[in-house]
Short mmCIF file of C-alpha atoms in Angstrom, two decimals:
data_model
loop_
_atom_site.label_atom_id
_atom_site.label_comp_id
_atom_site.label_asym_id
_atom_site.label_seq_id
_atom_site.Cartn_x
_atom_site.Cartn_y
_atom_site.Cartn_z
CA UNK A 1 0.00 0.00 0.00
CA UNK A 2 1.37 3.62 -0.84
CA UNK A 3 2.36 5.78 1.86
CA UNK A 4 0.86 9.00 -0.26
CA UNK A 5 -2.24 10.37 1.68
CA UNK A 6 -5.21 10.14 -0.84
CA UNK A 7 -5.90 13.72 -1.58
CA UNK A 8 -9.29 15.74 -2.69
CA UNK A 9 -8.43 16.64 -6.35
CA UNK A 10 -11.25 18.90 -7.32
CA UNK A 11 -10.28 19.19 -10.87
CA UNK A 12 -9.33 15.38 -11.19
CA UNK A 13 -12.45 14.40 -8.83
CA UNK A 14 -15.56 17.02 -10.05
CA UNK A 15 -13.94 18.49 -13.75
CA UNK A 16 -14.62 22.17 -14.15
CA UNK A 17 -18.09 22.93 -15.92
CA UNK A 18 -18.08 26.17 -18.91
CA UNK A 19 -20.17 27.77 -15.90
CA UNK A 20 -17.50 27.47 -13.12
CA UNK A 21 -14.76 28.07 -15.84
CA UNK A 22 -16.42 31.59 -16.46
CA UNK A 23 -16.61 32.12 -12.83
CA UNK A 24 -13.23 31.89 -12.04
CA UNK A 25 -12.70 34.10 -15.23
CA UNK A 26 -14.88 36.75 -13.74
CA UNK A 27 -13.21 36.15 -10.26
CA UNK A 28 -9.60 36.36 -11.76
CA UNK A 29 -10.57 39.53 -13.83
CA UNK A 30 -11.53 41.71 -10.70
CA UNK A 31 -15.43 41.13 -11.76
CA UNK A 32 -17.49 40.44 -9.08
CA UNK A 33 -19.59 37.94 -9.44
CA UNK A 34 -23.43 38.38 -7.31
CA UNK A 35 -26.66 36.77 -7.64
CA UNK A 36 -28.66 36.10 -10.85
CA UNK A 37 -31.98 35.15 -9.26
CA UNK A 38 -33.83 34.82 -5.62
CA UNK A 39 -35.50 32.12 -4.74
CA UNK A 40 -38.14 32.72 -2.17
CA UNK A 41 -39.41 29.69 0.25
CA UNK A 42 -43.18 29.53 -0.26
CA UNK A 43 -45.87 28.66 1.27
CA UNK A 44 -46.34 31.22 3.68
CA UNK A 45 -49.58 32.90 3.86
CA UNK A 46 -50.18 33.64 7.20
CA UNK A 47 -48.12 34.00 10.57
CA UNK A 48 -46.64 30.89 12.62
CA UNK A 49 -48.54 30.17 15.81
CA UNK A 50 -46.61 30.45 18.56
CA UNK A 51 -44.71 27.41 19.52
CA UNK A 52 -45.78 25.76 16.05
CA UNK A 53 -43.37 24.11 13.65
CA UNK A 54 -44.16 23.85 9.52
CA UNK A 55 -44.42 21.46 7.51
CA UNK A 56 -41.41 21.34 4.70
CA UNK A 57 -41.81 23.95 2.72
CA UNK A 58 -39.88 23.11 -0.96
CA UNK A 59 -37.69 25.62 -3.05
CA UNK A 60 -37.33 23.88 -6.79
CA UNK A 61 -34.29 25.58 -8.30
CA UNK A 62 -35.07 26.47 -12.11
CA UNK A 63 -31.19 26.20 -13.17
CA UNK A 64 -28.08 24.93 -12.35
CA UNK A 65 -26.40 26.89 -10.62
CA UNK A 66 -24.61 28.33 -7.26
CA UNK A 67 -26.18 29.29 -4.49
CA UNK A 68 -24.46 32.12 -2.76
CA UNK A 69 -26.13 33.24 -0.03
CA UNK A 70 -28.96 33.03 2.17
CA UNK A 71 -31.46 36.50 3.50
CA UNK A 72 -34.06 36.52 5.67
CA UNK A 73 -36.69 38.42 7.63
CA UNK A 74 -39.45 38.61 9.93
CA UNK A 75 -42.56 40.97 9.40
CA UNK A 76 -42.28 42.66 12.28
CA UNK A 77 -39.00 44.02 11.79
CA UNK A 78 -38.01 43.03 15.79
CA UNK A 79 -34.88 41.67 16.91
CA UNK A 80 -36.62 39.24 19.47
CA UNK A 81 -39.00 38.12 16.54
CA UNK A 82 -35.98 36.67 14.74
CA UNK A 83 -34.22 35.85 18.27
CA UNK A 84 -37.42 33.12 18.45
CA UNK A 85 -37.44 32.20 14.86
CA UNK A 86 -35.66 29.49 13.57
CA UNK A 87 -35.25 27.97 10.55
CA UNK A 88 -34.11 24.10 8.96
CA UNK A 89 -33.17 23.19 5.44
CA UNK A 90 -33.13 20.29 4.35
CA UNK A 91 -31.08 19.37 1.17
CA UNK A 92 -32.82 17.27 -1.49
CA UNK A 93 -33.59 14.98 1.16
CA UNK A 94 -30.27 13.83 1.04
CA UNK A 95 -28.48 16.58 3.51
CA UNK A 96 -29.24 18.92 6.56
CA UNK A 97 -27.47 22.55 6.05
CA UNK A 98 -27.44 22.83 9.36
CA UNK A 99 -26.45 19.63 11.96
CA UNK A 100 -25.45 18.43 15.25
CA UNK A 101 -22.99 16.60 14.27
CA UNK A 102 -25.76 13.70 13.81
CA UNK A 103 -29.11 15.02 12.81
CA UNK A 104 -30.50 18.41 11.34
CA UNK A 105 -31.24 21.15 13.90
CA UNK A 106 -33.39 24.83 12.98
CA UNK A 107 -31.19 27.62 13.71
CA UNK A 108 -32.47 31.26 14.87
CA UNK A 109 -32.96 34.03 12.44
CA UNK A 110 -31.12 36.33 14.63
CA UNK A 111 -27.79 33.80 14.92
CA UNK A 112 -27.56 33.61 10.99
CA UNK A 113 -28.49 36.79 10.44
CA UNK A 114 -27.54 39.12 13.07
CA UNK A 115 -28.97 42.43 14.49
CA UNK A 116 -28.57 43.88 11.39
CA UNK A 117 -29.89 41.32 9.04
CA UNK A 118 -26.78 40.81 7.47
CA UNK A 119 -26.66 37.41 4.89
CA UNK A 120 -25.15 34.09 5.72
CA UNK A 121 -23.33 32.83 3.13
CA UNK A 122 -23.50 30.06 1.41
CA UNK A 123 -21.11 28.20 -1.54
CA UNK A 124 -23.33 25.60 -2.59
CA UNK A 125 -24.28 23.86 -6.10
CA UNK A 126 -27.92 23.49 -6.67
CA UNK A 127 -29.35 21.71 -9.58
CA UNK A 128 -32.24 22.45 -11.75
CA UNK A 129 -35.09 20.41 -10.40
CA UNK A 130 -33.39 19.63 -6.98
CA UNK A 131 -35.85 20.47 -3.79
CA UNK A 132 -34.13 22.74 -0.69
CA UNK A 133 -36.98 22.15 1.70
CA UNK A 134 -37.32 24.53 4.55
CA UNK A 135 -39.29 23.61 7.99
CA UNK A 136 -39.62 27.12 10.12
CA UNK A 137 -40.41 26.81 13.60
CA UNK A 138 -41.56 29.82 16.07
CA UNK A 139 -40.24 29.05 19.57
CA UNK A 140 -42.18 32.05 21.05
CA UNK A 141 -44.93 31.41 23.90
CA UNK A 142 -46.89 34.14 23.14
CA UNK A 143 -46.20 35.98 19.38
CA UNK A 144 -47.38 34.66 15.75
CA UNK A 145 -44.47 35.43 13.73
CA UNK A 146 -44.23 35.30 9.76
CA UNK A 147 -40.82 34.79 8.34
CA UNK A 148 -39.58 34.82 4.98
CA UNK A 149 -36.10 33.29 3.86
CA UNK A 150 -34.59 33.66 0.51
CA UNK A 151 -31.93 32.14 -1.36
CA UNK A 152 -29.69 34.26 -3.52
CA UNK A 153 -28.00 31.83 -6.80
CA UNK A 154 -25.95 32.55 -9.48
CA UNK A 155 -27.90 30.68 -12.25
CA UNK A 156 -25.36 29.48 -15.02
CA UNK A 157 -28.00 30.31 -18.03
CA UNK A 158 -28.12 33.97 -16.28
CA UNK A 159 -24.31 35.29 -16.07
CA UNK A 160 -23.60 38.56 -17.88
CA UNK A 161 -21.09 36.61 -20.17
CA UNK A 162 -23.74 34.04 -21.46
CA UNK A 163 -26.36 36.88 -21.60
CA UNK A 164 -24.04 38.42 -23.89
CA UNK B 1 -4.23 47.12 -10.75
CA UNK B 2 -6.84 49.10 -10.00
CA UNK B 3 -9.54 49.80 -12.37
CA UNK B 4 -9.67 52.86 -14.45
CA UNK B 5 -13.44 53.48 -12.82
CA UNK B 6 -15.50 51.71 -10.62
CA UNK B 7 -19.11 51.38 -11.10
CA UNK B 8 -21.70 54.04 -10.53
CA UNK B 9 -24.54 54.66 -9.53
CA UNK B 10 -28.17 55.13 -11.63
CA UNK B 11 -31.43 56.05 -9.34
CA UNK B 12 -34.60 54.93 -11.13
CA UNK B 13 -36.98 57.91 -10.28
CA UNK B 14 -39.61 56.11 -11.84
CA UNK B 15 -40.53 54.10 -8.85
CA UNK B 16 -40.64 56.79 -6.07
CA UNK B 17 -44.53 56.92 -5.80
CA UNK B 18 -46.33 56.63 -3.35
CA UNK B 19 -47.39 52.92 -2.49
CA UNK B 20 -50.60 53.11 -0.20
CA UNK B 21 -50.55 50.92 2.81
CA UNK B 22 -52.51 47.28 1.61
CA UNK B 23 -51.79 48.28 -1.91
CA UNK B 24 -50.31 45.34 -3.98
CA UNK B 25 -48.93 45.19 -7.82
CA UNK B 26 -47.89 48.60 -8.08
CA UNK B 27 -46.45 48.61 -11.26
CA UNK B 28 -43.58 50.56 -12.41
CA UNK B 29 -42.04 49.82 -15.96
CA UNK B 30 -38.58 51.30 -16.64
CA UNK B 31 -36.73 51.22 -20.14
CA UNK B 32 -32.93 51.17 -20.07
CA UNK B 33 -31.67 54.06 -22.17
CA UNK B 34 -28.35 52.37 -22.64
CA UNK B 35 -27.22 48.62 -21.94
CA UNK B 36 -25.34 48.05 -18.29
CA UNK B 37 -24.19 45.67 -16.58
CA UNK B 38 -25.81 45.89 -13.39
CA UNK B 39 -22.98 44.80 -10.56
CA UNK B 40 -25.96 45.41 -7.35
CA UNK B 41 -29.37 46.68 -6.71
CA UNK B 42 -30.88 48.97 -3.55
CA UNK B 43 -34.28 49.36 -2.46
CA UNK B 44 -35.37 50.97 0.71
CA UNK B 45 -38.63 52.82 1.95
CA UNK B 46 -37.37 56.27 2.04
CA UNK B 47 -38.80 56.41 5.44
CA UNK B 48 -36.04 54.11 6.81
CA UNK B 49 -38.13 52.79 9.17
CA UNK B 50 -37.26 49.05 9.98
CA UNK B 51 -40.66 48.05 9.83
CA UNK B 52 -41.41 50.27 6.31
CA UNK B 53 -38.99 48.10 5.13
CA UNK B 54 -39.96 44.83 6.15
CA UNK B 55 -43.79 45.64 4.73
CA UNK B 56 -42.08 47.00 1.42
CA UNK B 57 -41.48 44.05 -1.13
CA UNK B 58 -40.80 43.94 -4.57
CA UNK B 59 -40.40 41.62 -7.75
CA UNK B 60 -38.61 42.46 -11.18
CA UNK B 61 -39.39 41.05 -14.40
CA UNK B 62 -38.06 42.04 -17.89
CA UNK B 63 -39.43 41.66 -21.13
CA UNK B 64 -38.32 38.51 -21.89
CA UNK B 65 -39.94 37.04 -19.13
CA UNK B 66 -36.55 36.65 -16.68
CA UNK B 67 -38.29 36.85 -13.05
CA UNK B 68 -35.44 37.99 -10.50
CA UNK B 69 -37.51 36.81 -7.62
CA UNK B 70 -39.29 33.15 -7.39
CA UNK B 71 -40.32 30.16 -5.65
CA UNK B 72 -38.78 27.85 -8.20
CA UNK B 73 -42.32 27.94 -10.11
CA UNK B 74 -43.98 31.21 -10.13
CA UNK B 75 -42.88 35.06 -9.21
CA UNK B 76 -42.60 36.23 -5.93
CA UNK B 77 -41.79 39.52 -4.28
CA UNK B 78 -39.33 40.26 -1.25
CA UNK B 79 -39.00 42.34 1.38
CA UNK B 80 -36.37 45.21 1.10
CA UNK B 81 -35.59 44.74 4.86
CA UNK B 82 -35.03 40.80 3.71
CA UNK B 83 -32.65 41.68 1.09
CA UNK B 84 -30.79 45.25 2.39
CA UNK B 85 -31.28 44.40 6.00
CA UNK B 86 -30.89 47.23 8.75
CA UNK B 87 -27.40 48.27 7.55
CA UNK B 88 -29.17 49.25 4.19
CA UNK B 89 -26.27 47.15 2.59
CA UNK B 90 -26.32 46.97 -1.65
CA UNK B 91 -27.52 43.34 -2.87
CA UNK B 92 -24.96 41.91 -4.61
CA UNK B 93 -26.18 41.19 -8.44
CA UNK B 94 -24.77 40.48 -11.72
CA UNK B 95 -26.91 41.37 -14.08
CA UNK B 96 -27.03 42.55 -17.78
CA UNK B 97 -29.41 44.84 -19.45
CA UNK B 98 -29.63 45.53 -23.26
CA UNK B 99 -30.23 48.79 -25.41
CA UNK B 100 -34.25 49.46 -24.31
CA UNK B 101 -34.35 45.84 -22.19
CA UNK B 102 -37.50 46.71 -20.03
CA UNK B 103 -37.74 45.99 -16.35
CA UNK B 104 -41.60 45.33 -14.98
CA UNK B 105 -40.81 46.21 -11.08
CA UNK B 106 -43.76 45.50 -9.28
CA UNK B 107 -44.49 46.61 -5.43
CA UNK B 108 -46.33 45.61 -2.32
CA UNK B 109 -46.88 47.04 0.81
CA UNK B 110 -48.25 44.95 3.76
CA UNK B 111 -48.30 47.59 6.04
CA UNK B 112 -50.16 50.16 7.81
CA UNK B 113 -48.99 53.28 6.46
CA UNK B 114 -48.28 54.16 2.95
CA UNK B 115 -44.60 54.34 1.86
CA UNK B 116 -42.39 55.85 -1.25
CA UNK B 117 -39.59 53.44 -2.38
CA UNK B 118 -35.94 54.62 -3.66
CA UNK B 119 -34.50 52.34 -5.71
CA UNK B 120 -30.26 52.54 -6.71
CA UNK B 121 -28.62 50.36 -8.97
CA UNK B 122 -25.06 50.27 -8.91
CA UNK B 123 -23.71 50.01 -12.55
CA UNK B 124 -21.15 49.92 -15.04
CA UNK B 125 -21.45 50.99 -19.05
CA UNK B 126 -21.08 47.99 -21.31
CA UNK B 127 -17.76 47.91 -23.33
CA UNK B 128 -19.13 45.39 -25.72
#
């Protein structure tokens, strides 16, 4: 048996797509590269009960692509709101964006995002077709909250260079 | 190297009416005098209140049918305060708009009191 470590080889293991090729072009040229589309989690008509969880709520993504980042609110606009909010997503069924270490765990609104509602970002491929399903849950006693979470993607049929 | 000019900025006028509180689909439609490449976008109440902000959501849909925001199946709208957040930060975008491309923005406000958007796009001309 060879003493040489097995080592990740991205380009050897997952070959470069045109898409990722024109990314790092755009990356090496000084271009930076943001988000081609925003995905919104439906289903959300109404406030969460307190102390309610939802059912999974699916995102389909339309392209392949990468998704960059993650934004979210509540309506109220009130740091305690998102303190009590939390959120799960679940990755095509397959993978928990957020674990224990074992299973999938909600995180709050107000630890991803912060008091000033800055992003959380993400680096993640996402395929056209492919389900992100998101489970809110409202940990208040007493106040209905209604959250909305978006996901921010650069869509490879959507980059200024194809576009062009 | 540094570049020769960073990107500026283009404030679409167009949309700063009045959007009465309940209203929804307040239509704006904007043609692009020249074609940019649009490098981030900015949309605030120009109230700055938090909660303005969080009542204030938009969609954008050009002409060819290119919905910015969705649920995967149809066109949705989002929040400003979702998107700029309470720093009022500049959404990071990479988008490219032709000679006369037109942009459908459409508006909704969920809240109480009525509210005027501002809307900035941070841009640079297209060398092509």
């Amino acid at each position: 048996m060879s003493n040489i470590p097995m080592r990740y080889n991205p380009a050897q293991d997952y070959p470069a797509s045109n898409f990722e090729v024109a990314r790092q072009r755009l990356s090496e040229s000084g271009y930076r590269v943001g988000a081609t589309r925003i995905y919104k989690v439906p289903g959300l008509t109404a406030a969460i009960s307190a102390g309610t969880v939802t059912s999974p709520l699916p995102v389909r993504w339309r392209a392949n692509g990468i998704c960059i980042s993650m934004y979210g609110q509540v309506a109220s606009a009130v740091d305690a709101d998102a303190a009590q909010t939390e959120a799960q997503v679940q990755i095509s069924g397959q993978e928990e964006l957020f674990t224990d270490g074992n299973a999938g765990v909600s995180v709050p609104f107000f630890a991803l995002f912060g008091p000033t509602q800055n992003w959380f970002s993400l680096n993640r491929y996402v395929y056209v077709g492919q389900d992100w399903n998101t489970i809110f849950k409202n940990t208040s006693i007493a106040t209905n909250i209604l959250p909305s979470l978006f996901f921010a993607v650069v869509e490879e049929d959507q980059t200024p260079i194809k576009r062009r | 190297m540094l570049p020769a000019r960073g990107p500026s900025l283009w404030r679409i006028t167009a949309v700063e009416k009045v959007i009465a509180a309940g209203a929804t689909g307040v239509a704006v439609t904007y043609r692009w005098p020249k074609p940019v490449t649009i490098k981030s976008l900015f949309i605030y109440p120009k109230s700055n209140v938090f909660l303005d902000a969080a009542s204030l959501s938009f969609s954008i849909e050009d002409q060819n049918g290119f919905q910015l925001v969705s649920n995967g199946l149809q066109q949705q709208t989002c929040p400003c305060l979702a998107l700029m957040g309470k720093g009022k930060r500049r959404f990071p975008t990479s988008m490219y708009v032709a000679n006369l491309d037109s942009w459908n923005i459409t508006f909704n406000n969920t809240g109480a009191v009525s509210v005027t958007p501002i809307m900035l796009v941070e841009f640079e001309n297209d060398a092509s």
